Tab-separated table of C-alpha atoms in Angstrom:
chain	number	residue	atom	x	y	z
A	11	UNK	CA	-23.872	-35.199	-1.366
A	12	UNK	CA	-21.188	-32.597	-2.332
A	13	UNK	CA	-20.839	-31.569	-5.702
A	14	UNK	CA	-17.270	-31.429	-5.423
A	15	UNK	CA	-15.763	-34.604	-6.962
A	16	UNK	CA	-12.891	-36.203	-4.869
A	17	UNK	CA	-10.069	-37.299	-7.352
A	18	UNK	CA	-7.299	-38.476	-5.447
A	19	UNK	CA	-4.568	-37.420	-2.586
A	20	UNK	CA	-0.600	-36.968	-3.420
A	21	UNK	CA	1.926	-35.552	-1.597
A	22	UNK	CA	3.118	-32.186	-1.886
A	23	UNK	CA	5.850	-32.730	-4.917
A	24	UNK	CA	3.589	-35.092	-6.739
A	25	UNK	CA	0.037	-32.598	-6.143
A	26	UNK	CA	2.527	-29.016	-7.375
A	27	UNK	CA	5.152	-30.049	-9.295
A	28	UNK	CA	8.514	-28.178	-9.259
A	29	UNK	CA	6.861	-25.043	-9.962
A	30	UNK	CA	4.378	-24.188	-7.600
A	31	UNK	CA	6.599	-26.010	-4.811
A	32	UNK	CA	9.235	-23.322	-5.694
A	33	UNK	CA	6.835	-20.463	-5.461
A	34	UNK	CA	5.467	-21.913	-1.723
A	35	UNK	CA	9.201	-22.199	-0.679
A	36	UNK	CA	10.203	-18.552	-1.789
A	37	UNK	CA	6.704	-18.162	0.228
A	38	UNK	CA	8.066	-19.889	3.795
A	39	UNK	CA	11.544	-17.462	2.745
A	40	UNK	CA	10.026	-14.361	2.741
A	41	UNK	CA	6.954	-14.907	5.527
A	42	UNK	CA	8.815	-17.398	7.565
A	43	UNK	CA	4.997	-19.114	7.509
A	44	UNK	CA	5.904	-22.916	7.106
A	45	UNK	CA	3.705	-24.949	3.963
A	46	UNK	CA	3.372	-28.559	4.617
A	47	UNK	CA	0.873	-31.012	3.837
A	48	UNK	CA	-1.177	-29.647	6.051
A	49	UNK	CA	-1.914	-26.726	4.304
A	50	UNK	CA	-3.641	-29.253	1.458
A	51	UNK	CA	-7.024	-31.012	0.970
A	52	UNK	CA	-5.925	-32.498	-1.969
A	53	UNK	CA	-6.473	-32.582	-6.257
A	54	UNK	CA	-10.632	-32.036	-6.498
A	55	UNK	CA	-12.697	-31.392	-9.735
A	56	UNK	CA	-14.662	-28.307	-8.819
A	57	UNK	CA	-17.389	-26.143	-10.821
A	58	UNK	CA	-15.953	-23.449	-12.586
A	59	UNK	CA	-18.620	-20.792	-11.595
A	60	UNK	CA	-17.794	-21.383	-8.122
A	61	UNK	CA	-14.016	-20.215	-8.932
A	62	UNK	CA	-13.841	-16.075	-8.137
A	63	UNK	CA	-10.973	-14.283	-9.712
A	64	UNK	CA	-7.725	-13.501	-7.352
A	65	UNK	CA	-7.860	-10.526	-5.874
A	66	UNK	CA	-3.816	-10.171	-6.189
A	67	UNK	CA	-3.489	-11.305	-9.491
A	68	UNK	CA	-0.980	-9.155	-10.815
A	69	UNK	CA	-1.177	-10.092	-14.021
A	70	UNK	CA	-3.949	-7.659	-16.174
A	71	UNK	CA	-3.353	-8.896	-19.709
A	72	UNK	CA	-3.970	-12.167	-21.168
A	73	UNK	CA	-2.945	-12.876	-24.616
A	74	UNK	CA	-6.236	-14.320	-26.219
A	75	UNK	CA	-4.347	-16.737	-28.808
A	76	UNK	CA	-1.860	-18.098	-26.328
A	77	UNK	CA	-4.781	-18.658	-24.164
A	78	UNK	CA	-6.711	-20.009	-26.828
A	79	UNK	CA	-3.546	-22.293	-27.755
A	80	UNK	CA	-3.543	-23.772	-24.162
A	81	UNK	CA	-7.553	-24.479	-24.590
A	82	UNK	CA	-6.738	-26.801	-27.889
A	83	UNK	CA	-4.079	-28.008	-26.036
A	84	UNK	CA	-6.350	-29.203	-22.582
A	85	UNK	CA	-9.106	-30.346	-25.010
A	86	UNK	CA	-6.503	-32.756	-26.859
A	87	UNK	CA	-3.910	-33.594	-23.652
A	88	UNK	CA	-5.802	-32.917	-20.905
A	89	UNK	CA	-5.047	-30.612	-17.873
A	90	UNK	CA	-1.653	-31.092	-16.747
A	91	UNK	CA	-1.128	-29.170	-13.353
A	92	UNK	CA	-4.219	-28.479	-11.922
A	93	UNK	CA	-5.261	-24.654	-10.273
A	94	UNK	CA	-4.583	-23.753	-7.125
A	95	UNK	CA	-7.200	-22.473	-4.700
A	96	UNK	CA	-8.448	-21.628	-1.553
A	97	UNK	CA	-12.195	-22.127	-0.335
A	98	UNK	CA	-14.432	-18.974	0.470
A	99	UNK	CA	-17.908	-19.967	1.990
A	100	UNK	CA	-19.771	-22.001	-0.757
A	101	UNK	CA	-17.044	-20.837	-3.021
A	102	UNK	CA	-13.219	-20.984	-3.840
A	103	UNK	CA	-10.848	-18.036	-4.634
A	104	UNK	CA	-8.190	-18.831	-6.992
A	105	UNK	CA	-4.801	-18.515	-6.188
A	106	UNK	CA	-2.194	-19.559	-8.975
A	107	UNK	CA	-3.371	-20.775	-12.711
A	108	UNK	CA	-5.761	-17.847	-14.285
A	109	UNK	CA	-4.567	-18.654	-17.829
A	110	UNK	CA	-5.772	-22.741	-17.336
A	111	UNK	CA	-8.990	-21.837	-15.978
A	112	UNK	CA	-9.442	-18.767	-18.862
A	113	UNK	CA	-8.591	-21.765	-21.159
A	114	UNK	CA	-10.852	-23.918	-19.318
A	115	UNK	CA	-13.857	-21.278	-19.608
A	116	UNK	CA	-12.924	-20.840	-23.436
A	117	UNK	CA	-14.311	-23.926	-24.220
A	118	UNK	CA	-16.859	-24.070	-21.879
A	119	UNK	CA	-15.846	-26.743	-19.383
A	120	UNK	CA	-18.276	-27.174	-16.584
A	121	UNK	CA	-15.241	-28.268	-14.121
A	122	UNK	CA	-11.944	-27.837	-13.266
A	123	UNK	CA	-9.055	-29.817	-11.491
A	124	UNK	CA	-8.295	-27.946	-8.778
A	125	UNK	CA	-5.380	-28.055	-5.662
A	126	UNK	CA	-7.329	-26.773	-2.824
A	127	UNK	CA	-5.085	-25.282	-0.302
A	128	UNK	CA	-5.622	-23.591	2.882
A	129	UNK	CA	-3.669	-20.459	2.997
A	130	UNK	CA	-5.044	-17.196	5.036
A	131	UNK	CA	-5.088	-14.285	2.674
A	132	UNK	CA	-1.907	-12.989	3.393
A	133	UNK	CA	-0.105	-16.168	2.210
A	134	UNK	CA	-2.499	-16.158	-0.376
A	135	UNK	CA	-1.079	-12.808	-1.934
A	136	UNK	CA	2.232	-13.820	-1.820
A	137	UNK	CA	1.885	-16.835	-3.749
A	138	UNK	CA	0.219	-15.292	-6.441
A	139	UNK	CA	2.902	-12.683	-6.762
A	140	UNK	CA	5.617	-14.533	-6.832
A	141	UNK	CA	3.933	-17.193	-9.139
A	142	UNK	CA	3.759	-14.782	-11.942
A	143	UNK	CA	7.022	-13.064	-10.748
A	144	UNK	CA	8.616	-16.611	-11.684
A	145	UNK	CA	6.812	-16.424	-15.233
A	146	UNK	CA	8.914	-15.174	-18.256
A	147	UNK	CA	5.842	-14.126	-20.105
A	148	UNK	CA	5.046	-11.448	-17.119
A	149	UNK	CA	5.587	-7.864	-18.693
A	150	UNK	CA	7.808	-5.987	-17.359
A	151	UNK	CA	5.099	-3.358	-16.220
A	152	UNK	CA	3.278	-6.125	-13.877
A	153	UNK	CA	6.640	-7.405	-12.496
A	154	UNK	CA	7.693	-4.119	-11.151
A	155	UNK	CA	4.537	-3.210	-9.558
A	156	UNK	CA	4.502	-7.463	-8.187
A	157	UNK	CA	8.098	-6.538	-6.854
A	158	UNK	CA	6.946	-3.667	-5.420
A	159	UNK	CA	4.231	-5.035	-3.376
A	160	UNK	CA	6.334	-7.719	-2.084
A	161	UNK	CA	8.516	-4.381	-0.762
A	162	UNK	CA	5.997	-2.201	0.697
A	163	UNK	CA	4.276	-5.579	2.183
A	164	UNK	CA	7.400	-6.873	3.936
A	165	UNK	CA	9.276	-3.554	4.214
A	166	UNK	CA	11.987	-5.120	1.917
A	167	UNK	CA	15.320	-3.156	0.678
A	168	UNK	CA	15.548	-3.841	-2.893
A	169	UNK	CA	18.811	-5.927	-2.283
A	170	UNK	CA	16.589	-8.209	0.163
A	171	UNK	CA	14.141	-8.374	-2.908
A	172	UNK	CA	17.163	-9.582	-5.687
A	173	UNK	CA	18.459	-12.187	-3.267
A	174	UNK	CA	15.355	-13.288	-2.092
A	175	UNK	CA	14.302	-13.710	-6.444
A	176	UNK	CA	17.556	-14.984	-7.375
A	177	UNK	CA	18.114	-11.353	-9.503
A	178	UNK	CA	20.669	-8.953	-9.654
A	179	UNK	CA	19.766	-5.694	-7.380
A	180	UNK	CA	20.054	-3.561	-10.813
A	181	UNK	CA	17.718	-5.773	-12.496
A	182	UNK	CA	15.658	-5.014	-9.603
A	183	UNK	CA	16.421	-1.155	-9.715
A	184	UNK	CA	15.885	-0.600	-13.245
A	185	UNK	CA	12.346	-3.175	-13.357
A	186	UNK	CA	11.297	-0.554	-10.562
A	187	UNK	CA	12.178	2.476	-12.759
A	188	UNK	CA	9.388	1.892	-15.091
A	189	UNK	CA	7.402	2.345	-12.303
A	190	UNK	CA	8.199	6.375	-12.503
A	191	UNK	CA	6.989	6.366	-16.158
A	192	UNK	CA	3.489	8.348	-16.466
A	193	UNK	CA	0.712	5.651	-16.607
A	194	UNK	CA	-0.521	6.429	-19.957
A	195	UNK	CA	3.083	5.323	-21.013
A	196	UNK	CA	3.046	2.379	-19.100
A	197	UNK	CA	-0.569	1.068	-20.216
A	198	UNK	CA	1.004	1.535	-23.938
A	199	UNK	CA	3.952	-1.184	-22.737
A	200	UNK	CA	1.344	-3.450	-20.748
A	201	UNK	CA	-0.789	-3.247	-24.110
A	202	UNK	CA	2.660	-4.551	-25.904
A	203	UNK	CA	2.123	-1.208	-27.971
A	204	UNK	CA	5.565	-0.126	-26.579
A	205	UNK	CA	8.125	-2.164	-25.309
A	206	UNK	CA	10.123	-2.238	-22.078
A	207	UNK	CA	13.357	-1.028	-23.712
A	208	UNK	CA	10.950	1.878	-25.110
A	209	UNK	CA	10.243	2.940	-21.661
A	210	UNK	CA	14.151	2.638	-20.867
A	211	UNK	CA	14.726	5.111	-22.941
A	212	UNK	CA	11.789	7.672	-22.081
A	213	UNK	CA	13.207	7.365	-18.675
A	214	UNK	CA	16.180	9.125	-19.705
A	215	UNK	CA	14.024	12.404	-19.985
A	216	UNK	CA	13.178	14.642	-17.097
A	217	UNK	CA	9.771	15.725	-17.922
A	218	UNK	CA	6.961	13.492	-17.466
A	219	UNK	CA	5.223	15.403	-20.662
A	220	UNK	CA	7.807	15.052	-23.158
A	221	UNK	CA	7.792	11.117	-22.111
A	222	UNK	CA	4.379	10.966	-23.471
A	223	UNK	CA	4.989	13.332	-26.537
A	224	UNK	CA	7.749	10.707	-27.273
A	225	UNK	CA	6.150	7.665	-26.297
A	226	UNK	CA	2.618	8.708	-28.684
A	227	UNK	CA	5.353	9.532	-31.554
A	228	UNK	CA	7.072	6.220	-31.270
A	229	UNK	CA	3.726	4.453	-30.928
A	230	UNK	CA	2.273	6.529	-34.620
A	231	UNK	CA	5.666	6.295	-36.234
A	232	UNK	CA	6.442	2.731	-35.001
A	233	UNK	CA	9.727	3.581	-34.141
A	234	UNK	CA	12.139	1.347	-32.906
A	235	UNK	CA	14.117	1.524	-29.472
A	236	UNK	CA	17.267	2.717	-31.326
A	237	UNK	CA	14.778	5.515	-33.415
A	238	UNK	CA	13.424	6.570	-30.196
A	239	UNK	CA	17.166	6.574	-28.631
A	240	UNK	CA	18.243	8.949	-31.370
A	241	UNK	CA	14.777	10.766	-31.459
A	242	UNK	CA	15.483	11.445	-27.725
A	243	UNK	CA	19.010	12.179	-27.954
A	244	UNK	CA	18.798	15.086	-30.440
């Protein structure tokens, strides 16, 4: 007998919610692959250790208290919206809800509910960057190189991109700036050491060496992004 528990069936708003329905229609907008049903097994309770990370997780950083927030909060409420994955041989390879199954992990939970979906990897990628795209919490670092992807992958202008996200094109132009700051610079944002409006203002200079001079001076001094404006300015 499997060890995969069968919980129950739903249909596709009741199994995602608005959320992750969204994300699979900005999905059939940008791929033109349709998502039905079809594409579901259902809500299953699945062992943890048979859950490998996402390849195309975009996201690198996990705050350990907020994740450690969300673990008190599934031990007293339960699990809300279950992961989304896909299954790999034995295995499954999990597609939207790394933070749930961190939480999941954090207090040692054996299983997981789980939406397993079957999406070919290219699908697969797309999901999980525009799942995290979607999030607020994303820094600003990992949402320009998501955008990006989604650019280079389907040869997108960056007006295709803001229409197809619902954003402004010079939201999208100035998220993809950061992109040209020197990597040391933007590890110090994606480690919430500097800020996005920090590296705003670094982009105003024209050597990639006095952006870290600046950038290691505002990170020792603490300086704020009007200090560094006026730092920079002089």
């Amino acid at each position: 007998m499997s060890k995969v528990k069968k919980v129950k069936k739903l249909g596709l708003d009741g199994i995602f919610g608005s959320d992750l329905k969204e994300a699979m229609n900005d999905i059939e907008n940008f791929s033109g692959k349709k998502v039905t049903k079809a594409n579901i097994a259902g809500v299953m309770e699945i062992d943890i250790n048979k859950i490998k990370p996402n390849p195309y997780q975009p996201r690198r950083i996990f705050d350990k208290d907020n994740i450690k927030e969300l673990s008190d909060s599934i031990i007293k409420y339960g699990l809300l919206s279950p992961v989304t994955v896909v299954k790999e041989g034995k295995g499954y390879i999990l597609v939207a809800g790394e933070r749930r199954l961190r939480a999941h992990k954090l207090f040692k939970s054996k299983k997981i509910k789980a939406i397993v979906a079957s999406l070919d990897l290219d699908t697969m990628q797309e999901l999980a960057l525009i799942e995290n795209i979607q999030r607020e919490d994303l820094s600003g670092i990992e949402e320009a190189q998501a955008c990006q992807a989604l650019i280079v992958k389907h040869n997108l202008t960056q007006e295709d991109l803001a229409k197809k996200l619902f954003k402004s094109r010079t939201y999208i132009t100035n998220l993809l700036r950061l992109l040209k700051l020197p990597k040391i610079v933007q590890q110090a944002i994606l480690d919430k050491k500097l800020s996005v409006g920090h590296g705003k203002v670094l982009l105003s200079l024209e050597q990639q060496s006095d952006m870290i001079d600046f950038a290691k001076k505002a990170q020792k001094e603490k300086l704020s992004v009007r200090a560094l404006e006026s730092l920079v300015k002089k």
